[in-house]
Coordinates of C-alpha atoms in Angstrom, one line a residue:
M96 CA 11.8 23.2 37.4
G97 CA 11.4 20.8 38.3
V98 CA 11.6 16.5 37.2
T99 CA 8.4 16.7 34.9
T100 CA 8.1 13.0 36.3
F101 CA 8.0 10.5 38.7
K102 CA 9.4 7.3 40.1
G103 CA 6.9 4.2 38.7
G104 CA 3.7 4.6 37.3
V105 CA 2.2 2.8 34.3
H106 CA 2.1 3.0 30.3
P107 CA -2.0 1.8 29.7
Y108 CA -3.2 2.3 25.5
D109 CA -4.1 5.4 25.8
G110 CA -7.5 5.0 23.5
K111 CA -7.7 9.4 23.4
D112 CA -7.2 9.5 19.6
L113 CA -10.9 8.1 20.1
A114 CA -12.4 11.9 20.6
K115 CA -9.8 13.6 21.7
D116 CA -10.5 15.5 17.1
Q117 CA -14.2 16.0 18.3
A118 CA -14.7 19.3 19.0
I119 CA -17.1 19.9 22.0
V120 CA -20.3 19.5 21.4
E121 CA -23.9 21.0 23.5
L122 CA -26.5 18.6 24.7
K123 CA -29.8 20.4 25.7
P124 CA -31.7 18.2 28.2
Q125 CA -35.6 16.5 27.0
G126 CA -36.7 15.3 30.7
L127 CA -36.0 15.5 34.7
M128 CA -33.1 17.1 36.0
V129 CA -31.6 15.2 38.9
Y130 CA -29.6 18.1 41.4
P131 CA -27.9 15.3 44.2
L132 CA -26.4 17.1 47.4
S133 CA -23.1 15.7 47.6
Q134 CA -22.1 16.5 44.8
H135 CA -18.5 17.3 46.2
I136 CA -16.0 16.7 49.3
G137 CA -17.3 16.9 52.4
A138 CA -20.8 18.2 54.2
P139 CA -23.9 17.9 52.1
A140 CA -25.8 20.8 50.7
K141 CA -29.0 21.8 52.4
P142 CA -31.9 22.3 50.3
L143 CA -33.6 26.5 49.7
V144 CA -35.8 25.4 47.5
A145 CA -39.0 23.2 48.3
K146 CA -41.2 21.3 45.9
G147 CA -43.8 23.7 44.0
D148 CA -40.9 26.4 43.4
R149 CA -40.2 27.6 40.0
V150 CA -36.5 28.3 39.7
L151 CA -34.0 29.6 37.0
V152 CA -30.4 29.1 35.7
G153 CA -28.7 30.0 37.4
Q154 CA -30.0 29.9 41.4
K155 CA -28.9 28.1 44.0
L156 CA -31.0 25.2 45.1
A157 CA -28.8 24.0 48.6
E158 CA -26.7 26.5 49.9
A159 CA -23.6 24.8 51.3
G160 CA -23.7 22.3 53.9
G161 CA -20.6 23.8 56.3
F162 CA -16.6 25.0 55.9
I163 CA -15.8 22.1 53.7
S164 CA -19.0 21.6 51.5
S165 CA -20.4 23.8 48.1
P166 CA -24.1 25.2 46.6
V167 CA -26.0 23.6 43.7
I168 CA -27.1 26.0 41.5
C169 CA -29.7 25.1 38.9
S170 CA -28.5 24.8 34.9
V171 CA -32.4 24.6 34.2
S172 CA -35.8 26.9 34.4
G173 CA -38.7 24.9 36.1
T174 CA -40.2 23.7 38.4
V175 CA -39.1 21.6 41.8
K176 CA -41.1 18.2 41.8
A177 CA -39.8 16.3 44.9
I178 CA -36.7 16.9 46.9
E179 CA -36.4 12.5 47.8
K180 CA -33.6 9.5 47.3
R181 CA -31.4 9.1 43.9
L182 CA -29.5 6.9 42.1
S183 CA -26.1 8.3 42.2
A184 CA -23.5 7.2 39.8
G185 CA -21.6 5.8 42.9
G186 CA -23.7 3.4 43.3
A187 CA -25.8 4.9 46.1
M188 CA -29.3 6.4 46.6
V189 CA -28.7 9.9 47.3
D190 CA -31.2 13.0 48.7
A191 CA -31.8 15.3 45.6
I192 CA -33.6 17.5 43.9
V193 CA -35.6 16.8 41.3
V194 CA -36.8 19.8 38.4
D195 CA -39.6 19.3 36.6
N196 CA -37.4 21.4 33.2
D197 CA -39.9 23.3 31.0
Q198 CA -36.9 24.1 28.3
Q199 CA -37.1 27.7 29.2
Y200 CA -34.2 28.5 30.5
E201 CA -34.3 31.8 32.1
A202 CA -31.6 33.2 33.7
I203 CA -31.4 34.8 37.3
E204 CA -30.7 38.2 37.1
G205 CA -27.2 39.2 36.6
F206 CA -26.4 35.5 34.8
G207 CA -23.6 36.3 32.3
Q208 CA -22.9 40.1 32.2
A209 CA -19.3 40.9 32.9
R210 CA -16.9 41.3 35.8
D211 CA -13.8 43.2 35.7
Y212 CA -11.8 40.7 38.2
T213 CA -9.1 43.6 39.3
K214 CA -11.4 45.8 40.9
L215 CA -12.8 42.4 43.0
S216 CA -10.7 42.3 46.5
R217 CA -9.5 38.9 47.9
E218 CA -12.3 38.4 50.1
E219 CA -14.4 39.0 47.1
I220 CA -13.1 36.2 44.6
V221 CA -13.2 33.7 47.4
N222 CA -17.1 34.2 47.8
I223 CA -18.2 34.6 44.4
V224 CA -15.9 30.9 43.7
K225 CA -18.2 29.6 46.8
D226 CA -21.7 31.1 45.9
A227 CA -20.8 29.8 42.3
G228 CA -20.4 25.8 43.4
I229 CA -17.5 25.6 42.3
V230 CA -15.3 22.0 43.2
G231 CA -12.8 20.0 41.4
L232 CA -14.0 19.2 38.4
G233 CA -11.4 16.9 37.4
G234 CA -13.1 14.4 39.4
A235 CA -12.1 15.1 43.1
G236 CA -15.0 17.1 43.5
F237 CA -13.0 19.4 46.8
P238 CA -14.7 23.0 47.3
T239 CA -12.5 25.1 45.5
H240 CA -13.3 28.5 47.7
V241 CA -11.5 26.3 51.1
K242 CA -8.5 25.9 48.4
L243 CA -8.3 29.4 48.2
A244 CA -8.2 30.4 51.1
P245 CA -5.3 28.9 53.4
K246 CA -3.7 30.4 56.1
D247 CA -1.4 32.0 55.0
I248 CA -1.6 33.5 51.7
N249 CA 2.2 34.0 51.1
K250 CA 2.8 31.0 51.9
I251 CA 2.2 30.0 48.6
D252 CA 4.7 29.4 45.8
Y253 CA 2.9 27.9 43.5
F254 CA -0.3 27.3 41.9
I255 CA -0.1 24.3 39.4
V256 CA -3.4 23.5 36.5
N257 CA -3.3 20.1 36.1
G258 CA -3.9 19.5 31.8
A259 CA -2.3 16.4 32.4
E260 CA -5.3 14.2 31.5
C261 CA -3.4 11.3 32.4
E262 CA -6.2 8.8 32.4
P263 CA -6.8 6.7 29.4
F264 CA -9.6 7.7 26.6
L265 CA -10.3 11.0 28.6
T266 CA -10.6 13.9 26.2
S267 CA -12.7 16.8 27.6
D268 CA -9.9 19.2 30.0
Y269 CA -7.4 18.4 25.9
R270 CA -10.7 19.6 24.2
D271 CA -11.3 22.2 27.3
M272 CA -7.3 23.9 26.8
M273 CA -7.4 23.3 22.6
E274 CA -11.3 25.2 22.0
T275 CA -11.0 27.7 25.5
P276 CA -7.3 28.4 26.1
E277 CA -7.9 32.3 27.5
K278 CA -10.1 31.2 30.5
I279 CA -7.4 28.8 31.2
I280 CA -5.2 31.5 31.8
G281 CA -7.7 33.9 32.5
G282 CA -8.9 32.0 35.4
L283 CA -5.6 31.2 36.5
K284 CA -4.4 35.2 36.5
V285 CA -8.0 36.0 38.6
V286 CA -6.6 33.0 41.1
L287 CA -2.4 34.4 40.9
S288 CA -4.0 37.7 41.6
I289 CA -5.4 36.1 45.3
F290 CA -1.6 34.8 46.1
P291 CA 0.7 37.4 46.0
N292 CA 4.7 35.5 45.3
A293 CA 2.5 32.4 43.7
K294 CA 3.6 31.5 40.3
G295 CA 1.3 30.1 38.0
L296 CA 2.3 26.8 36.2
I297 CA 0.0 24.8 33.2
C298 CA 1.0 21.3 33.0
I299 CA 0.6 19.4 30.0
E300 CA 1.8 15.7 29.7
D301 CA 3.4 15.6 26.1
N302 CA 1.3 13.9 23.9
K303 CA -0.6 16.8 23.8
P304 CA 2.0 18.6 21.6
E305 CA -1.0 21.0 20.2
A306 CA -2.2 21.8 24.2
V307 CA 1.3 23.1 25.1
K308 CA 2.1 25.1 21.3
L309 CA -1.1 26.8 21.6
L310 CA -1.5 27.3 26.0
S311 CA 2.2 28.5 25.4
E312 CA 1.7 31.3 22.8
K313 CA -1.3 32.2 24.5
A314 CA 0.6 32.9 27.7
Q315 CA 3.5 34.9 26.3
G316 CA 3.8 38.0 27.9
E317 CA 3.1 37.2 31.1
S318 CA 5.0 37.0 33.2
K319 CA 4.0 34.8 36.1
I320 CA 2.3 31.7 34.1
E321 CA 4.7 29.1 33.1
V322 CA 3.7 26.1 30.7
V323 CA 6.2 22.8 31.8
S324 CA 5.6 19.8 29.0
L325 CA 5.2 16.7 31.6
K326 CA 6.3 13.7 30.3
T327 CA 3.6 10.6 29.0
K328 CA 2.7 8.7 32.0
Y329 CA 0.1 7.5 33.8
P330 CA -1.0 8.8 37.0
Q331 CA 1.3 12.0 36.3
G332 CA -2.1 14.0 36.7
G333 CA -2.5 13.3 40.2
E334 CA -1.9 15.3 42.7
R335 CA 0.8 14.4 44.7
Q336 CA 3.4 13.0 41.7
L337 CA 2.2 16.0 39.3
I338 CA 3.7 18.4 42.4
F339 CA 6.5 16.5 42.9
A340 CA 7.4 16.4 39.2
T341 CA 7.1 20.3 38.9
T342 CA 9.0 21.7 41.9
G343 CA 10.4 18.7 43.1
R344 CA 8.1 18.7 46.6
K345 CA 7.0 16.1 48.6
I346 CA 3.1 14.8 50.0
N347 CA 1.9 12.1 51.8
S348 CA -1.6 12.0 52.9
S349 CA -1.3 13.7 55.7
M350 CA -0.9 17.1 54.5
L351 CA -2.7 19.3 51.9
P352 CA -0.5 20.4 49.0
A353 CA -0.9 23.7 50.9
D354 CA 1.6 22.4 53.2
A355 CA 3.8 22.4 50.5
G356 CA 3.8 26.0 49.2
C357 CA 1.2 24.1 46.2
I358 CA -2.2 24.6 45.1
V359 CA -3.7 22.4 42.3
D360 CA -6.6 22.7 40.4
N361 CA -7.6 21.0 37.3
A362 CA -8.0 22.5 33.8
D363 CA -12.0 22.7 33.5
T364 CA -11.7 24.1 36.9
M365 CA -9.8 27.6 35.6
V366 CA -12.7 28.2 33.2
A367 CA -15.7 27.3 35.8
I368 CA -13.6 30.0 37.5
Y369 CA -13.2 32.6 34.8
E370 CA -16.7 32.0 33.8
A371 CA -18.0 33.0 37.7
V372 CA -15.8 35.9 38.6
C373 CA -15.4 37.9 35.0
E374 CA -19.0 36.3 33.5
S375 CA -21.1 35.7 36.1
K376 CA -22.1 32.0 35.7
P377 CA -22.4 29.8 38.5
L378 CA -20.5 25.9 37.8
V379 CA -23.9 25.2 36.2
R380 CA -22.5 22.4 32.9
K381 CA -20.0 19.9 32.5
I382 CA -17.9 19.0 29.5
L383 CA -17.8 14.6 29.4
T384 CA -15.8 12.6 27.0
V385 CA -18.8 9.6 25.6
T386 CA -16.6 7.1 24.3
G387 CA -15.6 3.2 24.2
D388 CA -15.7 0.6 20.7
A389 CA -19.4 0.2 22.1
V390 CA -19.8 4.1 21.3
A391 CA -21.3 4.8 17.6
K392 CA -20.5 8.6 17.9
P393 CA -17.8 9.2 20.7
G394 CA -17.0 12.7 21.5
N395 CA -16.8 15.8 23.9
F396 CA -20.7 16.9 25.3
K397 CA -21.0 19.8 27.2
V398 CA -24.1 19.1 29.4
P399 CA -25.8 20.6 31.7
L400 CA -25.5 19.2 35.6
G401 CA -28.5 17.1 36.4
M402 CA -28.8 15.5 33.1
N403 CA -29.2 11.9 32.8
Y404 CA -26.7 9.9 32.0
Q405 CA -29.3 7.7 29.2
E406 CA -30.3 10.1 27.7
I407 CA -26.6 11.4 26.9
I408 CA -26.0 8.0 25.3
D409 CA -29.1 8.3 23.3
Q410 CA -28.1 12.1 21.7
A411 CA -24.3 11.6 21.1
G412 CA -25.8 8.1 19.2
G413 CA -26.4 5.3 21.2
F414 CA -23.9 1.9 21.4
K415 CA -22.8 0.3 18.4
G416 CA -24.3 -3.2 20.4
D417 CA -24.5 -4.1 24.1
P418 CA -21.8 -2.9 26.1
E419 CA -20.6 -5.2 28.5
K420 CA -19.0 -2.4 30.6
I421 CA -20.2 0.7 31.3
I422 CA -17.4 3.2 33.4
C423 CA -18.0 6.3 35.4
G424 CA -15.1 8.0 34.7
G425 CA -11.5 6.9 33.9
P426 CA -10.5 2.8 33.0
M427 CA -8.0 2.9 36.0
M428 CA -9.7 4.9 39.0
G429 CA -13.3 4.9 37.5
I430 CA -16.7 3.2 38.3
P431 CA -18.6 0.6 37.6
L432 CA -21.8 1.5 35.7
F433 CA -25.2 -1.0 36.1
K434 CA -27.6 1.6 35.5
L435 CA -27.0 5.2 33.1
D436 CA -31.0 6.1 34.8
V437 CA -27.6 8.5 37.0
P438 CA -27.2 12.2 37.0
V439 CA -24.6 14.3 36.3
A440 CA -22.5 15.7 39.0
K441 CA -19.8 17.9 38.9
N442 CA -17.8 14.9 39.4
S443 CA -18.8 13.5 37.3
S444 CA -15.8 12.8 33.9
S445 CA -16.7 11.1 31.5
I446 CA -18.7 8.0 30.1
L447 CA -17.5 4.9 29.2
A448 CA -18.3 1.9 26.5
F449 CA -16.8 -1.7 26.3
L450 CA -18.2 -3.9 23.9
H451 CA -16.3 -6.8 26.2
D452 CA -15.3 -6.6 30.2
Q453 CA -11.0 -7.2 29.3
V454 CA -10.8 -7.3 33.2
S455 CA -13.5 -9.9 34.0
A456 CA -12.8 -11.9 31.2
Q457 CA -9.2 -12.5 33.0
P458 CA -9.1 -15.6 35.9
T459 CA -7.7 -14.4 39.4
T460 CA -4.6 -16.6 40.6
A461 CA -1.7 -16.6 43.0
C462 CA 0.8 -14.2 43.6
I463 CA 4.2 -15.7 41.9
N464 CA 5.8 -13.0 43.4
C465 CA 7.8 -11.3 40.2
G466 CA 7.0 -8.4 41.7
R467 CA 6.1 -5.7 38.7
C468 CA 4.0 -3.9 41.6
V469 CA 6.2 -2.8 43.5
E470 CA 7.8 -1.3 40.3
A471 CA 4.9 0.6 38.7
C472 CA 3.5 1.9 42.5
P473 CA 4.4 5.7 42.1
E474 CA 4.2 6.5 45.9
N475 CA 7.3 3.0 46.3
L476 CA 4.8 0.9 48.5
I477 CA 5.4 -2.7 48.7
P478 CA 1.5 -3.5 46.8
T479 CA 2.2 -7.4 47.6
M480 CA 2.5 -7.4 51.2
L481 CA -0.9 -5.1 51.9
M482 CA -2.3 -7.6 50.5
K483 CA -1.3 -9.9 52.6
A484 CA -2.6 -7.5 55.7
A485 CA -5.7 -6.9 53.4
L486 CA -6.2 -10.8 53.1
S487 CA -6.2 -11.0 56.5
K488 CA -8.5 -7.9 57.3
D489 CA -5.6 -6.7 59.7
T490 CA -5.4 -2.6 59.8
E491 CA -2.8 -2.8 62.4
K492 CA -0.5 -4.1 60.1
F493 CA -1.8 -1.8 56.7
S494 CA -0.5 0.9 58.1
T495 CA 2.7 0.5 59.2
L496 CA 3.1 -0.6 55.9
Y497 CA 2.0 3.0 55.1
G498 CA -0.9 1.5 53.0
M499 CA -2.6 4.8 53.7
E500 CA -0.2 6.6 51.5
C501 CA -2.0 4.8 48.6
I502 CA -3.7 6.7 46.4
E503 CA -5.9 3.8 44.3
C504 CA -4.9 4.5 41.2
G505 CA -4.5 1.5 39.8
C506 CA -1.5 1.3 38.7
C507 CA -0.4 -2.7 40.5
S508 CA -3.8 -4.1 39.6
Y509 CA -3.0 -3.4 35.8
V510 CA 0.8 -5.1 36.0
C511 CA 0.0 -7.8 37.7
P512 CA 0.1 -10.7 35.9
A513 CA -2.4 -12.7 38.2
K514 CA -4.9 -10.6 38.5
R515 CA -5.5 -10.0 42.3
P516 CA -7.7 -7.0 42.9
L517 CA -5.4 -5.2 44.5
T518 CA -6.1 -1.7 43.8
Q519 CA -10.2 -2.8 44.8
G520 CA -8.7 -4.4 48.6
F521 CA -6.2 -1.7 49.5
K522 CA -9.8 0.9 48.8
E523 CA -11.4 -1.9 51.6
M524 CA -8.7 -1.2 54.0
K525 CA -8.4 2.6 53.6
R526 CA -12.4 2.4 54.6
R527 CA -12.2 -0.3 57.3
V528 CA -8.9 1.4 59.0
N529 CA -10.5 5.5 58.7
A530 CA -13.8 3.9 60.2
E531 CA -11.9 2.4 63.3
R532 CA -9.7 5.1 63.6
K533 CA -13.5 7.5 63.5
A534 CA -14.4 4.3 66.3
A535 CA -11.5 5.2 68.7
A536 CA -12.0 9.6 68.3
E537 CA -15.3 8.9 69.5
K538 CA -15.0 6.9 72.1
K539 CA -11.9 9.0 73.5
K540 CA -14.3 12.1 73.3
A541 CA -16.7 10.0 75.2
E542 CA -14.5 9.6 78.2
E543 CA -13.2 12.4 77.8
A544 CA -16.4 14.1 78.8
K545 CA -17.3 11.4 81.2
A546 CA -14.5 11.9 82.6
A547 CA -14.9 16.1 82.9
E548 CA -18.7 15.1 83.8
T549 CA -17.0 12.7 86.7
K550 CA -14.7 15.7 88.0
T551 CA -17.8 18.7 88.5
T552 CA -19.9 15.7 90.1
E553 CA -16.8 15.1 92.9
E554 CA -15.8 18.8 93.1
V555 CA -19.9 19.8 93.6
K556 CA -20.0 17.2 96.1
K557 CA -17.1 18.7 98.7

């Protein structure tokens, strides 16, 4: 097997003791349900319903808007109240379908019906996953059916299940592994049936020995499945780091994991695949960790997609006091929340609330050239030089220094004694570079079209 770790990375306080032993509790929403049409990487979904329509659990509210897109499925029964702009956890106003929950939870015909995946073709399995609206549930939100349809299925050697959960405080995947290991292995067996040459690797950091032991016991007798214990280090769960740690293979920003013979999916995504293919249940729920020292009762919760964050906090016992910082996602890569009036989406992973904002409380000073950021970077970049390019908005220099390889993990910012906002600077520069590249491509396309038109006009004149 591979080297089970990677160069660089950091060891932040993991904070997992707050919620890791709290079993998953299912919550039922009382208020309106909001379903953003963009809950995934790629094109937004296109509405299939209109205001006033009655909808059911498992019904498709919106269809995929392109090849890289994903449907949106209703998680309650009720009436479509509106299709309008709503605030997302990312801070943007996005198109969304608003449903008035009738508390009946009436489902579509066939919802929950058992199905034998061994009697399904590869195409049928991929289409079921697509129609179920499944995307990567670890946070990225890449449509899973696209991952399951690489150019050459025979070149896939490894299907890697990401159970690392390296972000501090997050424990939802751990609870999934402890409570539904059969579904994780079942989902992996479903996808392995698609790839004749692939071996399944269930990868778990060694700070979760109970999960390693349990999954290993459940995988006994499965010749194509192996449980791999990884060294605990952030960002061990990063796609590139996971592939290198388990296989020794490397990928970069211009490659897909499939180019290295690998496919990576989150542990809860395996559960979703099992439920969709074997239980006829499309993706209508999310497992969230709600934790932090400001949370009265930290825990892990199974909530319907579209449920309001504030309602989740209320049902989870509320706050101990007024939190100075609330984060959607983990503390390393999550997004600060300024309002809790936002809906749970497929790419939601946690709600963290802290009484004190330790980051903003520390002043930023000048770089002291200590080199700690260089040592910590898992991509072997030089953050000090990248930051100089970022401050001067020199996109050419930033690209030359391989800035587009930054995975925005936050390791450099974490170890910086000067508390410089390195990661934020690199995020902004990557957006700037991508915008310039898009503008250049559009300009080139327009010039080529004009040249072709001129050539046609000249030929007509002749």
